[in-house]
Amino acid sequence: MSARVDSPAYDVVVIGGGVLGTAVAARLAMTRASVCLLEEADDVAEGASKGNAGIATTYYAPPGTLEADLIAASWPRWEDICDRLDVPFSRPGALTVAITDEQLPRLEPICAEAIAAGTRAELLTGEQARELEPMLTPECRGAVHLPDEGLIDPVRLTCGYAELAAANGAAIRLSCPALGFDVADGLITAVHTPEGSVRARWVINASGLAGGTISALAGGEQMRIWPRKGQYWILDRAFGERLHKMVLPVPMPQTRGVQVVATTNGSALLGPDAQEITDPADKGTDPASLQAILRLTEQLVPEVSLDYAIKTYAANRAACEETVRARPDKNRPNLFHVGNRSTGVSSSPGTAERVLSLLREAGFDREERPDPVRRLRKVRRLRHDPDPASLPDADPRYRQVVCVCEQVTAAEIAATFDRHVPPRSIEGIRKRTQATGGRCQGSVCMVGVAFLCSLHTGQPPAAIRSGSAGATLGVGSEP
């Protein structure tokens, strides 16, 4: 395959519609560059960005590392970013808890390292920690309090980045995987897709689990990327809204461990574990792992109970020896690799700025737009609106509550279709509104949500999919 003379040309082609790819696309679209984002699934946020705990951390890695620098460049900005992108966010803070005498001496180095990385941290006794989180186990010997740790909706964030990119002129091409590349004089000149070739001056490989495959197709360096599965329990708001703090164990060498964390919609997550697997399509849960997660979280918060359980699920994050990537390829100077095993959400603003800086060092010459779109239109939401009685005056469809569990109205669902990047399935609506995501998991509202999806897309009801058409190329654990 080769690029046609009439194939579209862009300054930058971003491959991957996860939180990092959309963040990079949104930042580059605020310059005068022409930007195209390619995503093989039929919606953004279909990989690890959809399946993480939504922690916007202030500290994860030792100071001086790339990961620590990217997090430090990101966490003070969340209030502004989430306000502009209409994304739920809060800073409840977190407790890293020692529950044995053996764990207690490890708290002081964690606290010192967090402070050195540029965030606030303090050592607490067990009694002080339980004052901040009354549900904490009486076995708590002590804790590190990180008061600026945040909670974010990672899916709404990814959708918000994509929407901002599109509002500033970026082309968002869904169901459009990168299949191959044209190369001339050592540089990529075009990306092949099922819809034809797309010419590019620069290419950003933010394709997650498929990152090794994309690099190999482009003649770039070899990268071994494999799936690391994490399983979760979801507990409903009757439990989650009682949590005051995120409760974290003392970290282990390869993982932060199993956590008890509220979400921005009030439910709670237990997990994740970490299992090295080979099949990126394997998102199954198993009873033994789920029971192990339950036992570990009960050690931190004894009131954890399956009486509150709504759902279990699993997600695969992209593991690699190089856990954080934001750099040019060694073989293809106009190919840049962007990836993060654990803190992609937390570091996404800093990663986007770093990619722009690296591009400028490599010759990218597009100036900032004088008047870019910086703020998305906010959607009033019944469950959180300060004056819900006035909502029907703005739109009569606020009277029609479609999802009772999450109090999502027909007006809120309709607003998702009045976007540059609208949903294409019931799952797409859930990602943007939380409809079908509550206690009943859609058993009451699924038909109504499907009807509205049919109404707004023009598809017959029988053609409305429950889930998005997912990724097919992303099998590249080996290049």
XYZ file of N, CA, C and O in Angstrom, residues 59-225:
668
model
N 1.580 11.403 44.028
C 2.861 10.744 44.294
C 2.728 9.267 43.955
O 1.811 8.583 44.411
N 3.663 8.792 43.141
C 3.669 7.378 42.790
C 5.084 6.844 42.624
O 5.350 5.702 42.932
N 5.981 7.689 42.123
C 7.333 7.244 41.756
C 8.380 8.095 42.475
O 8.101 9.217 42.907
N 9.615 7.593 42.599
C 10.670 8.350 43.274
C 10.942 9.680 42.584
O 10.825 9.795 41.355
N 11.305 10.708 43.343
C 11.602 12.010 42.737
C 12.760 11.903 41.758
O 13.686 11.110 41.934
N 12.672 12.708 40.697
C 13.707 12.689 39.673
C 13.430 11.749 38.538
O 14.099 11.817 37.500
N 12.446 10.855 38.676
C 12.078 9.967 37.577
C 11.128 10.693 36.629
O 10.468 11.669 36.993
N 11.049 10.191 35.400
C 10.133 10.783 34.432
C 8.698 10.719 34.942
O 7.930 11.687 34.814
N 8.325 9.589 35.543
C 6.963 9.447 36.038
C 6.652 10.486 37.109
O 5.588 11.123 37.088
N 7.566 10.685 38.043
C 7.356 11.679 39.094
C 7.247 13.080 38.503
O 6.415 13.895 38.934
N 8.074 13.384 37.511
C 8.038 14.709 36.892
C 6.706 14.947 36.168
O 6.140 16.046 36.240
N 6.209 13.928 35.470
C 4.948 14.091 34.741
C 3.778 14.252 35.699
O 2.858 15.038 35.441
N 3.803 13.511 36.809
C 2.741 13.653 37.802
C 2.793 15.033 38.444
O 1.762 15.694 38.623
N 4.006 15.484 38.781
C 4.154 16.797 39.403
C 3.689 17.920 38.474
O 3.192 18.959 38.935
N 3.848 17.725 37.167
C 3.393 18.724 36.199
C 1.892 18.664 35.964
O 1.344 19.530 35.277
N 1.237 17.654 36.541
C -0.193 17.450 36.278
C -1.085 17.744 37.471
O -2.125 18.401 37.327
N -0.722 17.248 38.663
C -1.718 17.218 39.739
C -2.200 18.587 40.198
O -3.382 18.715 40.569
N -1.391 19.673 40.168
C -1.950 20.953 40.606
C -2.975 21.539 39.628
O -3.679 22.493 39.979
N -3.107 20.962 38.440
C -3.951 21.543 37.399
C -5.353 20.949 37.339
O -6.180 21.405 36.542
N -5.643 19.929 38.160
C -6.872 19.180 37.942
C -8.142 20.005 38.127
O -9.118 19.831 37.392
N -8.173 20.880 39.120
C -9.389 21.669 39.322
C -9.732 22.470 38.069
O -10.889 22.509 37.626
N -8.724 23.113 37.485
C -8.955 23.908 36.275
C -9.341 23.032 35.088
O -10.314 23.320 34.380
N -8.601 21.942 34.863
C -8.876 21.077 33.710
C -10.274 20.484 33.804
O -11.051 20.498 32.837
N -10.631 19.962 34.966
C -11.925 19.290 35.099
C -13.075 20.279 35.046
O -14.164 19.946 34.546
N -12.859 21.476 35.519
C -13.895 22.505 35.382
C -14.126 22.835 33.915
O -15.267 22.966 33.460
N -13.049 22.960 33.158
C -13.186 23.318 31.741
C -13.757 22.180 30.900
O -14.442 22.424 29.904
N -13.487 20.927 31.284
C -13.930 19.786 30.489
C -15.192 19.134 31.038
O -15.631 18.111 30.513
N -15.777 19.708 32.078
C -17.014 19.180 32.671
C -16.814 17.734 33.128
O -17.578 16.828 32.778
N -15.769 17.543 33.933
C -15.397 16.207 34.417
C -15.461 16.208 35.940
O -14.901 17.100 36.581
N -16.101 15.221 36.563
C -16.149 15.167 38.030
C -14.762 14.989 38.630
O -13.955 14.198 38.151
N -14.503 15.738 39.710
C -13.201 15.672 40.380
C -13.354 16.127 41.819
O -14.117 17.042 42.119
N -12.591 15.483 42.712
C -12.522 15.912 44.111
C -11.169 15.503 44.671
O -10.447 14.706 44.075
N -10.823 16.070 45.832
C -9.565 15.718 46.509
C -9.861 15.232 47.933
O -9.676 15.970 48.900
N -10.290 13.995 48.070
C -10.530 13.491 49.424
C -9.253 13.164 50.180
O -9.263 13.065 51.407
N -8.141 12.965 49.462
C -6.907 12.538 50.098
C -6.868 11.034 50.292
O -7.874 10.333 50.153
N -5.684 10.528 50.621
C -5.488 9.087 50.750
C -4.665 8.765 51.985
O -3.854 9.575 52.451
N -4.900 7.561 52.509
C -4.116 7.024 53.618
C -3.418 5.755 53.164
O -4.080 4.803 52.723
N -2.096 5.733 53.246
C -1.329 4.504 53.039
C -1.129 3.883 54.408
O -0.465 4.467 55.272
N -1.700 2.695 54.598
C -1.924 2.171 55.943
C -1.015 0.980 56.241
O -0.940 0.029 55.444
N -0.360 1.015 57.371
C 0.399 -0.133 57.884
C -0.470 -0.867 58.900
O -0.943 -0.265 59.877
N -0.695 -2.154 58.670
C -1.556 -2.920 59.574
C -0.778 -3.973 60.361
O -1.369 -4.727 61.127
N 0.542 -4.011 60.171
C 1.386 -4.919 60.947
C 2.609 -4.156 61.457
O 2.982 -3.107 60.905
N 3.229 -4.680 62.492
C 4.447 -4.052 63.010
C 5.559 -4.078 61.966
O 6.420 -3.187 61.945
N 5.562 -5.088 61.113
C 6.601 -5.183 60.076
C 6.438 -4.087 59.030
O 7.433 -3.612 58.459
N 5.220 -3.684 58.768
C 4.978 -2.652 57.762
C 5.269 -1.247 58.287
O 5.579 -0.343 57.507
N 5.162 -1.058 59.583
C 5.239 0.289 60.153
C 6.528 1.039 59.797
O 6.466 2.225 59.433
N 7.730 0.416 59.854
C 8.945 1.172 59.514
C 9.003 1.639 58.061
O 9.821 2.511 57.733
N 8.164 1.079 57.183
C 8.202 1.463 55.769
C 7.461 2.768 55.512
O 7.570 3.347 54.424
N 6.709 3.248 56.488
C 5.923 4.472 56.264
C 6.792 5.721 56.194
O 6.545 6.613 55.371
N 7.803 5.799 57.059
C 8.629 7.015 57.078
C 9.334 7.256 55.747
O 9.302 8.385 55.228
N 9.972 6.239 55.112
C 10.567 6.489 53.791
C 9.534 6.871 52.730
O 9.831 7.697 51.851
N 8.330 6.294 52.800
C 7.283 6.662 51.843
C 6.927 8.133 52.009
O 6.807 8.882 51.033
N 6.763 8.574 53.245
C 6.418 9.966 53.508
C 7.520 10.910 53.022
O 7.243 11.922 52.369
N 8.757 10.574 53.316
C 9.879 11.423 52.893
C 9.975 11.494 51.375
O 10.239 12.566 50.804
N 9.772 10.359 50.711
C 9.859 10.338 49.257
C 8.733 11.148 48.631
O 8.947 11.852 47.635
N 7.535 11.066 49.199
C 6.412 11.841 48.673
C 6.692 13.335 48.778
O 6.435 14.105 47.833
N 7.225 13.765 49.907
C 7.545 15.189 50.082
C 8.630 15.608 49.095
O 8.556 16.683 48.479
N 9.637 14.757 48.904
C 10.701 15.071 47.947
C 10.183 15.139 46.523
O 10.746 15.854 45.682
N 9.104 14.402 46.235
C 8.511 14.428 44.898
C 7.632 15.652 44.675
O 7.127 15.852 43.573
N 7.436 16.460 45.720
C 6.743 17.727 45.539
C 5.310 17.763 46.008
O 4.570 18.682 45.643
N 4.896 16.812 46.829
C 3.523 16.826 47.315
C 3.511 16.889 48.838
O 4.529 16.699 49.500
N 2.357 17.162 49.399
C 2.214 17.193 50.844
C 2.023 15.774 51.381
O 1.332 14.960 50.774
N 2.631 15.495 52.524
C 2.487 14.192 53.161
C 2.806 14.342 54.631
O 3.617 15.185 55.031
N 2.146 13.506 55.455
C 2.410 13.539 56.888
C 2.250 12.146 57.476
O 1.409 11.364 57.034
N 3.085 11.843 58.471
C 2.988 10.584 59.191
C 1.934 10.697 60.271
O 1.870 11.695 61.006
N 1.086 9.662 60.382
C 0.043 9.648 61.389
C 0.158 8.383 62.233
O 0.622 7.335 61.767
N -0.291 8.489 63.469
C -0.460 7.289 64.281
C -1.732 6.568 63.824
O -2.545 7.120 63.071
N -1.912 5.360 64.303
C -3.136 4.645 63.957
C -4.374 5.382 64.425
O -5.386 5.453 63.713
N -4.312 5.966 65.622
C -5.467 6.704 66.147
C -5.766 7.929 65.290
O -6.931 8.217 64.983
N -4.719 8.654 64.883
C -4.932 9.822 64.022
C -5.519 9.417 62.675
O -6.382 10.115 62.132
N -5.060 8.302 62.117
C -5.584 7.845 60.830
C -7.058 7.487 60.945
O -7.859 7.808 60.055
N -7.449 6.842 62.056
C -8.859 6.460 62.224
C -9.750 7.669 62.459
O -10.957 7.625 62.181
N -9.202 8.750 62.941
C -9.991 9.984 63.058
C -10.349 10.520 61.673
O -11.443 11.061 61.469
N -9.418 10.364 60.713
C -9.691 10.818 59.345
C -10.578 9.842 58.594
O -11.369 10.257 57.741
N -10.436 8.540 58.869
C -11.248 7.519 58.209
C -11.763 6.557 59.279
O -11.092 5.587 59.626
N -12.964 6.821 59.811
C -13.483 5.989 60.903
C -13.667 4.524 60.540
O -13.695 3.672 61.451
N -13.830 4.196 59.275
C -14.019 2.795 58.904
C -12.713 2.019 58.832
O -12.709 0.820 58.566
N -11.598 2.688 59.070
C -10.295 2.024 59.011
C -10.186 0.960 60.108
O -10.728 1.093 61.203
N -9.459 -0.103 59.809
C -9.312 -1.211 60.746
C -8.662 -0.766 62.064
O -7.726 0.051 62.063
N -9.124 -1.303 63.186
C -8.440 -1.030 64.463
C -7.002 -1.539 64.488
O -6.225 -1.136 65.357
N -6.656 -2.422 63.553
C -5.294 -2.963 63.483
C -4.299 -1.972 62.891
O -3.093 -2.270 62.830
N -4.774 -0.826 62.420
C -3.885 0.161 61.802
C -2.832 0.616 62.806
O -3.152 1.133 63.886
N -1.563 0.418 62.467
C -0.453 0.827 63.337
C -0.019 2.270 63.052
O 0.591 2.916 63.893
N -0.290 2.724 61.859
C 0.106 4.060 61.434
C -0.208 4.241 59.968
O -0.609 3.287 59.284
N -0.034 5.460 59.467
C -0.379 5.731 58.068
C 0.371 6.954 57.572
O 0.810 7.798 58.362
N 0.506 7.016 56.253
C 0.955 8.233 55.585
C -0.273 8.889 54.984
O -1.017 8.264 54.216
N -0.502 10.135 55.357
C -1.636 10.885 54.823
C -1.157 11.740 53.660
O -0.236 12.550 53.803
N -1.771 11.526 52.485
C -1.501 12.335 51.289
C -2.764 13.152 51.020
O -3.703 12.696 50.355
N -2.855 14.363 51.537
C -4.124 15.104 51.518
C -4.561 15.592 50.154
O -5.738 15.921 49.979
N -3.661 15.627 49.172
C -4.013 16.169 47.862
C -4.347 15.100 46.826
O -4.579 15.426 45.650
N -4.374 13.824 47.228
C -4.763 12.774 46.286
C -6.197 13.011 45.812
O -7.092 13.316 46.615
N -6.416 12.846 44.509
C -7.713 13.178 43.946
C -8.435 11.989 43.343
O -7.837 10.947 43.046
N -9.733 12.163 43.177
C -10.588 11.213 42.471
C -11.130 11.880 41.220
O -11.606 13.020 41.272
N -11.070 11.171 40.102
C -11.486 11.717 38.820
C -12.283 10.654 38.071
O -12.142 9.453 38.344
N -13.142 11.085 37.169
C -13.821 10.145 36.286
C -12.933 9.959 35.061
O -12.881 10.830 34.186
N -12.199 8.831 34.959
C -11.220 8.689 33.874
C -11.868 8.591 32.497
O -11.260 8.999 31.503
N -13.093 8.063 32.438
C -13.760 7.931 31.147
C -14.263 9.291 30.672
O -14.060 9.675 29.515
N -14.916 10.030 31.568
C -15.355 11.370 31.194
C -14.156 12.249 30.840
O -14.243 13.110 29.953
N -13.028 12.047 31.518
C -11.823 12.814 31.193
C -11.362 12.512 29.777
O -11.069 13.428 28.990
N -11.291 11.229 29.422
C -10.860 10.845 28.074
C -11.812 11.393 27.022
O -11.377 11.936 25.996
N -13.106 11.254 27.264
C -14.091 11.813 26.333
C -13.956 13.331 26.240
O -14.098 13.918 25.163
N -13.666 13.973 27.376
C -13.493 15.422 27.370
C -12.289 15.864 26.566
O -12.354 16.845 25.806
N -11.168 15.152 26.721
C -9.993 15.467 25.899
C -10.329 15.339 24.408
O -9.960 16.205 23.597
N -11.000 14.246 24.040
C -11.334 14.036 22.628
C -12.256 15.127 22.114
O -12.090 15.621 20.989
N -13.231 15.501 22.936
C -14.165 16.554 22.534
C -13.453 17.887 22.365
O -13.714 18.636 21.422
N -12.527 18.199 23.271
C -11.778 19.451 23.163
C -10.910 19.448 21.905
O -10.822 20.469 21.198
N -10.269 18.309 21.615
C -9.461 18.213 20.400
C -10.314 18.467 19.164
O -9.938 19.230 18.270
N -11.495 17.832 19.120
C -12.374 17.996 17.965
C -12.898 19.416 17.864
O -13.029 19.969 16.757
N -13.199 20.039 19.008
C -13.687 21.420 18.986
C -12.650 22.373 18.423
O -12.994 23.438 17.883
N -11.379 22.006 18.521
C -10.306 22.830 17.958
C -9.842 22.331 16.588
O -8.760 22.699 16.122
N -10.658 21.511 15.959
C -10.407 21.148 14.570
C -9.753 19.813 14.327
O -9.539 19.443 13.160
N -9.411 19.060 15.377
C -8.792 17.758 15.164
C -9.803 16.794 14.556
O -10.988 16.807 14.895
N -9.331 15.927 13.664
C -10.169 14.879 13.095
C -10.098 13.664 14.006
O -9.015 13.146 14.276
N -11.255 13.212 14.517
C -11.324 12.023 15.365
C -11.907 10.907 14.519
O -13.100 10.904 14.204
N -11.070 9.957 14.116
C -11.500 8.885 13.207
C -11.564 7.583 13.987
O -10.544 7.001 14.349
N -12.815 7.161 14.256
C -13.067 5.952 15.026
C -13.258 4.762 14.096
O -13.495 4.931 12.907
N -13.155 3.567 14.663
C -13.192 2.331 13.856
C -12.174 2.415 12.727
O -12.425 1.989 11.603
N -11.021 2.965 13.042
C -10.030 3.274 12.011
C -8.624 2.923 12.512
O -7.842 3.802 12.887
N -8.271 1.634 12.535
C -6.955 1.237 13.036
C -5.838 1.586 12.069
O -6.052 1.707 10.862
N -4.649 1.747 12.613
C -3.450 1.895 11.793
C -2.999 0.497 11.371
O -2.752 -0.369 12.193
N -2.900 0.279 10.050
C -2.580 -1.043 9.508
C -1.168 -1.139 8.951
O -0.655 -2.239 8.742
N -0.544 -0.016 8.692
C 0.789 -0.025 8.107
C 1.263 1.402 7.879
O 0.540 2.364 8.163
N 2.468 1.524 7.338
C 3.082 2.842 7.194
C 3.857 2.920 5.882
O 4.379 1.902 5.402
N 3.925 4.120 5.329
C 4.880 4.428 4.272
C 6.076 5.114 4.897
O 5.928 5.966 5.790
N 7.264 4.770 4.423
C 8.495 5.347 4.944
C 9.359 5.788 3.774
O 9.494 5.060 2.782
N 9.919 6.972 3.872
C 10.850 7.475 2.859
C 11.992 8.190 3.564
O 11.747 9.022 4.454
N 13.212 7.859 3.186
C 14.406 8.462 3.788
C 14.411 8.332 5.309
O 14.829 9.248 6.032
N 13.924 7.201 5.798
C 13.944 6.935 7.228
C 12.835 7.567 8.018
O 12.774 7.401 9.238
N 11.928 8.302 7.352
C 10.841 8.983 8.041
C 9.491 8.415 7.613
O 9.296 8.061 6.447
N 8.559 8.341 8.542
C 7.192 7.953 8.198
C 6.559 9.073 7.393
O 6.648 10.249 7.752
N 5.927 8.705 6.297
C 5.248 9.709 5.468
C 3.739 9.522 5.436
O 3.014 10.470 5.118
N 3.245 8.312 5.747
C 1.808 8.071 5.707
C 1.461 6.885 6.594
O 2.278 5.981 6.810
N 0.229 6.915 7.111
C -0.322 5.818 7.909
C -1.456 5.197 7.119
O -2.344 5.902 6.621
N -1.443 3.878 6.969
C -2.506 3.178 6.240
C -3.638 2.803 7.193
O -3.394 2.311 8.296
N -4.850 3.008 6.741
C -6.038 2.646 7.503
C -7.022 1.953 6.569
O -6.837 1.987 5.338
N -8.072 1.325 7.082
C -9.075 0.729 6.201
C -9.765 1.748 5.298
O -10.352 1.376 4.283
N -9.694 3.015 5.659
C -10.323 4.071 4.872
C -9.355 4.742 3.908
O -9.689 5.747 3.285
N -8.152 4.204 3.791
C -7.142 4.807 2.934
C -5.969 5.307 3.748
O -5.898 5.123 4.961
N -5.048 5.941 3.071
C -3.829 6.413 3.722
C -3.986 7.844 4.223
O -4.719 8.647 3.646
N -3.289 8.126 5.302
C -3.282 9.458 5.897
C -1.833 9.919 5.959
O -0.998 9.284 6.610
N -1.531 10.987 5.251
C -0.162 11.496 5.271
C 0.109 12.237 6.580
O -0.778 12.859 7.152
N 1.347 12.159 7.059
C 1.685 12.729 8.358
C 3.127 13.200 8.382
O 4.006 12.553 7.816
N 3.344 14.343 9.048
C 4.710 14.789 9.314
C 5.252 14.135 10.574
O 6.446 13.834 10.665
N 4.373 13.942 11.558
C 4.755 13.359 12.831
C 3.699 12.328 13.219
O 2.512 12.497 12.941
N 4.135 11.274 13.895
C 3.218 10.225 14.347
C 3.455 9.972 15.832
O 4.602 9.805 16.266
N 2.366 9.951 16.601
C 2.425 9.663 18.029
C 1.818 8.290 18.261
O 0.641 8.057 17.966
N 2.601 7.370 18.775
C 2.150 6.015 19.068
C 1.689 5.962 20.526
O 2.480 5.786 21.445
N 0.381 6.130 20.733
C -0.217 6.073 22.069
C -1.233 4.946 22.112
O -2.329 5.102 22.649
N -0.872 3.809 21.534
C -1.834 2.739 21.282
C -1.863 1.655 22.347
O -2.361 0.561 22.109
N -1.322 1.927 23.531
C -1.478 1.014 24.642
C -0.903 -0.362 24.371
O 0.265 -0.515 23.990
N -1.748 -1.389 24.534
C -1.296 -2.762 24.347
C -0.808 -3.034 22.932
O -0.028 -3.957 22.707
N -1.270 -2.259 21.966
C -0.830 -2.444 20.586
C 0.431 -1.650 20.269
O 0.873 -1.630 19.118
N 1.023 -1.006 21.277
C 2.174 -0.139 21.021
C 3.345 -0.848 20.377
O 4.014 -0.303 19.495
N 3.625 -2.096 20.782
C 4.723 -2.844 20.173
C 4.443 -3.182 18.733
O 5.337 -3.116 17.878
N 3.200 -3.549 18.429
C 2.817 -3.860 17.053
C 2.939 -2.632 16.156
O 3.460 -2.710 15.046
N 2.456 -1.488 16.652
C 2.523 -0.257 15.861
C 3.973 0.119 15.584
O 4.334 0.489 14.450
N 4.821 0.013 16.580
C 6.232 0.344 16.381
C 6.864 -0.574 15.342
O 7.612 -0.125 14.460
N 6.558 -1.869 15.410
C 7.116 -2.823 14.449
C 6.619 -2.534 13.039
O 7.386 -2.594 12.073
N 5.327 -2.233 12.891
C 4.782 -1.922 11.566
C 5.462 -0.703 10.944
O 5.611 -0.613 9.730
N 5.859 0.244 11.806
C 6.499 1.463 11.316
C 7.997 1.306 11.108
O 8.658 2.255 10.680
N 8.535 0.130 11.429
C 9.980 -0.043 11.353
C 10.695 0.602 12.510
O 11.892 0.894 12.429
N 9.974 0.840 13.605
C 10.572 1.440 14.788
C 11.249 0.399 15.655
O 11.402 -0.760 15.280
N 11.627 0.827 16.839
C 12.347 -0.066 17.733
C 11.429 -1.154 18.280
O 10.204 -1.017 18.302
N 12.029 -2.233 18.722
C 11.267 -3.343 19.273
C 10.867 -3.029 20.708
O 11.684 -2.617 21.531
N 9.582 -3.225 21.002
C 9.077 -3.032 22.354
C 8.185 -4.208 22.704
O 7.232 -4.491 21.969
N 8.487 -4.876 23.803
C 7.626 -5.963 24.255
C 6.629 -5.407 25.250
O 6.993 -4.914 26.320
N 5.362 -5.458 24.884
C 4.279 -4.952 25.733
C 3.292 -6.092 25.943
O 2.912 -6.765 24.986
